[in-house]
mmCIF file of C-alpha atoms in Angstrom:
data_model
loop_
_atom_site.group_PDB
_atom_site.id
_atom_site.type_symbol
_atom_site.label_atom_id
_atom_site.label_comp_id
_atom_site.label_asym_id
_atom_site.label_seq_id
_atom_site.Cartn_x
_atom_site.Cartn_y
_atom_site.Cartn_z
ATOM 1 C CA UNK G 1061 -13.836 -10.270 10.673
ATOM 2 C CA UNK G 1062 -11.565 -7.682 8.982
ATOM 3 C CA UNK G 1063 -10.061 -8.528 6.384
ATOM 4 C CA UNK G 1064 -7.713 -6.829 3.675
ATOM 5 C CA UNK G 1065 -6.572 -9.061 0.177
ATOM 6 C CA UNK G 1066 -4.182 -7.938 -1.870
ATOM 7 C CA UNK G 1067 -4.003 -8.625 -5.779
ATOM 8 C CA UNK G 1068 -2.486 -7.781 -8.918
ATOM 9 C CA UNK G 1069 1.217 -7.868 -8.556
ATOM 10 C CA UNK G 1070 3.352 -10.093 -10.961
ATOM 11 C CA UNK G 1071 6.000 -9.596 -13.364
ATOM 12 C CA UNK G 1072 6.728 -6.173 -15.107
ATOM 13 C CA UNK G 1073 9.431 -4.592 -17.310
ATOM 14 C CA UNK G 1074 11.458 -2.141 -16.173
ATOM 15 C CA UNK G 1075 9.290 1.540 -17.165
ATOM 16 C CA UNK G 1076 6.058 -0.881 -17.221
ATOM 17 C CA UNK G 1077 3.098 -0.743 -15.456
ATOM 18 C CA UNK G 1078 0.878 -2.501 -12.512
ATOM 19 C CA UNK G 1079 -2.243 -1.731 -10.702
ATOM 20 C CA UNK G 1080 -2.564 -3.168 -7.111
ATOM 21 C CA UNK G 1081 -5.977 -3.691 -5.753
ATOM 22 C CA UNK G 1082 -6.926 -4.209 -1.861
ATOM 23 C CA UNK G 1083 -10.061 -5.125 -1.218
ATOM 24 C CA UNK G 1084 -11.456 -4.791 2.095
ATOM 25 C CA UNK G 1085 -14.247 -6.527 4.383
ATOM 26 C CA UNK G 1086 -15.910 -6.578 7.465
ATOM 27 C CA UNK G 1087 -15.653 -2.673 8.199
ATOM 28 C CA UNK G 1088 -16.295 0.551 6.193
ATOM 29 C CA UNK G 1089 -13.736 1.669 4.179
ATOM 30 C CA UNK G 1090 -14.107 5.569 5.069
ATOM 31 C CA UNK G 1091 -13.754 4.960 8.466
ATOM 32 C CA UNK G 1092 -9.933 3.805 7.911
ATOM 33 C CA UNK G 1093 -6.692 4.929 6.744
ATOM 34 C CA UNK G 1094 -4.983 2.913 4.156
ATOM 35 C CA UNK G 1095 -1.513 2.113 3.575
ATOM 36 C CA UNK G 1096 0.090 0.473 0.998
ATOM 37 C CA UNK G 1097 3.947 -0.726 2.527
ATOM 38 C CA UNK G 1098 6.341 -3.157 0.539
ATOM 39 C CA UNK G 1099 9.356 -5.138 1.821
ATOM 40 C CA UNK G 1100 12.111 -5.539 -0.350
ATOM 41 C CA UNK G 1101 13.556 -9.051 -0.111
ATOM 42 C CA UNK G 1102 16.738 -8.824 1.908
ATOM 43 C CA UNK G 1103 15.521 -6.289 3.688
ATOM 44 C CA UNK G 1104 14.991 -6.762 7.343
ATOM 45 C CA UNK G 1105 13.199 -9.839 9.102
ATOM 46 C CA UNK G 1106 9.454 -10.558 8.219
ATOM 47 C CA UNK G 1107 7.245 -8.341 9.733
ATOM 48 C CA UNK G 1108 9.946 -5.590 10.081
ATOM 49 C CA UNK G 1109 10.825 -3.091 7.857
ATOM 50 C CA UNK G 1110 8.137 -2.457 5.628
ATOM 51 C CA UNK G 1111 8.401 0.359 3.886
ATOM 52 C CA UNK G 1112 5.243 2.881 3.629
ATOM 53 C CA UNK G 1113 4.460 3.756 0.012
ATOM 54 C CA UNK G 1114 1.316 5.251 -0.433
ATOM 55 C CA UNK G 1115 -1.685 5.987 1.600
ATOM 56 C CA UNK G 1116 -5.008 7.272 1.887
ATOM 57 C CA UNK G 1117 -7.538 9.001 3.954
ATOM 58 C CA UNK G 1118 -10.555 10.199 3.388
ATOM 59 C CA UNK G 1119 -9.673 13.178 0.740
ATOM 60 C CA UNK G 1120 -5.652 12.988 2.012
ATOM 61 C CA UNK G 1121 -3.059 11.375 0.548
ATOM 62 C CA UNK G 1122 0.271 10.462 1.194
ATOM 63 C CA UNK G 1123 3.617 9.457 -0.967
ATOM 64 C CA UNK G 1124 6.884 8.289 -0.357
ATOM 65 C CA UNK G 1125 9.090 10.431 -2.125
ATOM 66 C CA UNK G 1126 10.626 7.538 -3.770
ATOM 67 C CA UNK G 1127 7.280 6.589 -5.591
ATOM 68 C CA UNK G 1128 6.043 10.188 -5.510
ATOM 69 C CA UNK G 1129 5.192 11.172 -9.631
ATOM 70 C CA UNK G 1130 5.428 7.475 -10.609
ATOM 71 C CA UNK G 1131 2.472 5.785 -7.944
ATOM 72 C CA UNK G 1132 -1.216 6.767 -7.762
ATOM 73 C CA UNK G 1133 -3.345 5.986 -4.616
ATOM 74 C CA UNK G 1134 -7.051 5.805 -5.310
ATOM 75 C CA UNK G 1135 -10.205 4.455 -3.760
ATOM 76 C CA UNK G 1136 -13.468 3.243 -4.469
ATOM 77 C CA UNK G 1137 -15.698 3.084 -1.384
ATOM 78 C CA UNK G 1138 -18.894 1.427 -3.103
ATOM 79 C CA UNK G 1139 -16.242 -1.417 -3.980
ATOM 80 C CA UNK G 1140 -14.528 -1.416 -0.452
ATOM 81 C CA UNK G 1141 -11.311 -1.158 -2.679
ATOM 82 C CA UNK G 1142 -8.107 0.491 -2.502
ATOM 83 C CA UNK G 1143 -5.992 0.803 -5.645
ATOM 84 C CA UNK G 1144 -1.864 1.000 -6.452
ATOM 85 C CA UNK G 1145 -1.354 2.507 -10.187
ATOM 86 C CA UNK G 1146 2.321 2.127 -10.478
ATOM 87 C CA UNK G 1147 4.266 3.524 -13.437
ATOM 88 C CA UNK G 1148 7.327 3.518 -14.454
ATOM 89 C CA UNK G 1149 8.211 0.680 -12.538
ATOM 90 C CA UNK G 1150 12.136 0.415 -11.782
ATOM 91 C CA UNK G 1151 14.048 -2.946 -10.695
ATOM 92 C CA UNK G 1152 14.039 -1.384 -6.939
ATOM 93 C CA UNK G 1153 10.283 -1.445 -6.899
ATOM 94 C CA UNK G 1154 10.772 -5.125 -6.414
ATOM 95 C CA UNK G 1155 8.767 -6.212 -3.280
ATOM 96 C CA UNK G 1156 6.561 -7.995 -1.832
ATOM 97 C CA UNK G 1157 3.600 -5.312 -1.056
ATOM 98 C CA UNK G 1158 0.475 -5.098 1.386
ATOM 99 C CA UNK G 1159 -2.265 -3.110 2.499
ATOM 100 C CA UNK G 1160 -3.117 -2.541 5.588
ATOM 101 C CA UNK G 1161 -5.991 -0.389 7.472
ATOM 102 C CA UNK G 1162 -5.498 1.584 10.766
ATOM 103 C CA UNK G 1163 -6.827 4.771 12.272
ATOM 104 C CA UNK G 1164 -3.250 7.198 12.695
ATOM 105 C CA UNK G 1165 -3.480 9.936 15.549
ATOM 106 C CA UNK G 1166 -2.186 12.204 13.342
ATOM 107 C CA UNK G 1167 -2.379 11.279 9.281
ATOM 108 C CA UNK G 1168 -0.198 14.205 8.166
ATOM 109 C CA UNK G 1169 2.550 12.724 10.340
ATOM 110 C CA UNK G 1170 1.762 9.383 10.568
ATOM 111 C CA UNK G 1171 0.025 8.027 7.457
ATOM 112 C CA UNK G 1172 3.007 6.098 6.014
ATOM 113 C CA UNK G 1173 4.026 4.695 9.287
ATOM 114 C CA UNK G 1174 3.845 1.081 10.007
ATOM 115 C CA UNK G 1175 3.205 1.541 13.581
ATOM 116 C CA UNK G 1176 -0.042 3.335 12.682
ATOM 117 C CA UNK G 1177 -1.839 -0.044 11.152
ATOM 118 C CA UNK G 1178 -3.460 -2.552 12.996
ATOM 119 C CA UNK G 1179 -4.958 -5.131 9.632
ATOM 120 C CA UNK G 1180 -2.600 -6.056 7.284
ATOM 121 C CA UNK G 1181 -3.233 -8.306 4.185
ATOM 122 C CA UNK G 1182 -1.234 -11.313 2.762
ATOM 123 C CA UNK G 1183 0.619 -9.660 0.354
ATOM 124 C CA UNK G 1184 1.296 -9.729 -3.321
ATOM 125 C CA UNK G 1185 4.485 -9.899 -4.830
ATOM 126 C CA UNK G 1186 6.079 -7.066 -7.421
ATOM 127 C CA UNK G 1187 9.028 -8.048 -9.119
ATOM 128 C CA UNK G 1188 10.483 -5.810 -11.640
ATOM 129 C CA UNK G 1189 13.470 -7.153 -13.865
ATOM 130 C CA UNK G 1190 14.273 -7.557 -17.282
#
């Protein structure tokens, strides 16, 4: 039923460039909040620990202050797709990331909380090195 894929990630050079995509099915896009998380490898047990990036919803968005002037968050709702722009790429942007879709109580507050999503993708993997 719902369903959320993740593409684009790959290799980049350290101050390079990547766009994520997530393209979603099986509900409207407007109705949903969503997150982009990564988890860093080494970093907690699968499943746990994933970091919240970047999200959207509706007109709101949200950035981790780590990615904040380097990511862009954008949709397209005729495509059903959410996109990552990442610049400026550093080796600690290496991670596998996913989008999920949930509805938060509060997106202000909760938008870049794992807790708040229900659908998660696969994942694509970012690695950033030299």
């Amino acid at each position: 039923q719902l369903q959320l894929v993740e593409s684009g990630g790959g290799l980049a050079q350290p101050g390079g460039s990547l766009r994520l995509s997530c393209v979603a099915s099986g509900f409207i896009l407007d109705d949903y909040a969503i997150g982009w998380f990564r988890q860093a490898p080494g970093k907690g047990r699968e499943g746990k620990g994933r970091e919240g990036v970047s999200s959207i919803s509706g007109d709101s968005i949200k950035y981790a202050d780590s990615v904040k002037g380097r990511f862009t968050i954008s949709r397209d709702n005729a495509k059903n797709t959410v996109y990552l722009q990442m610049n400026s790429l550093k080796p600690e942007d290496t991670a596998v990331y996913y989008c999920a879709a949930g509805r938060p109580r509060l997106f202000s507050l909760w938008g870049l909380s794992q807790t708040s999503y229900d659908s998660w993708g696969q994942g694509t993997q970012v690695t950033v090195s030299s």
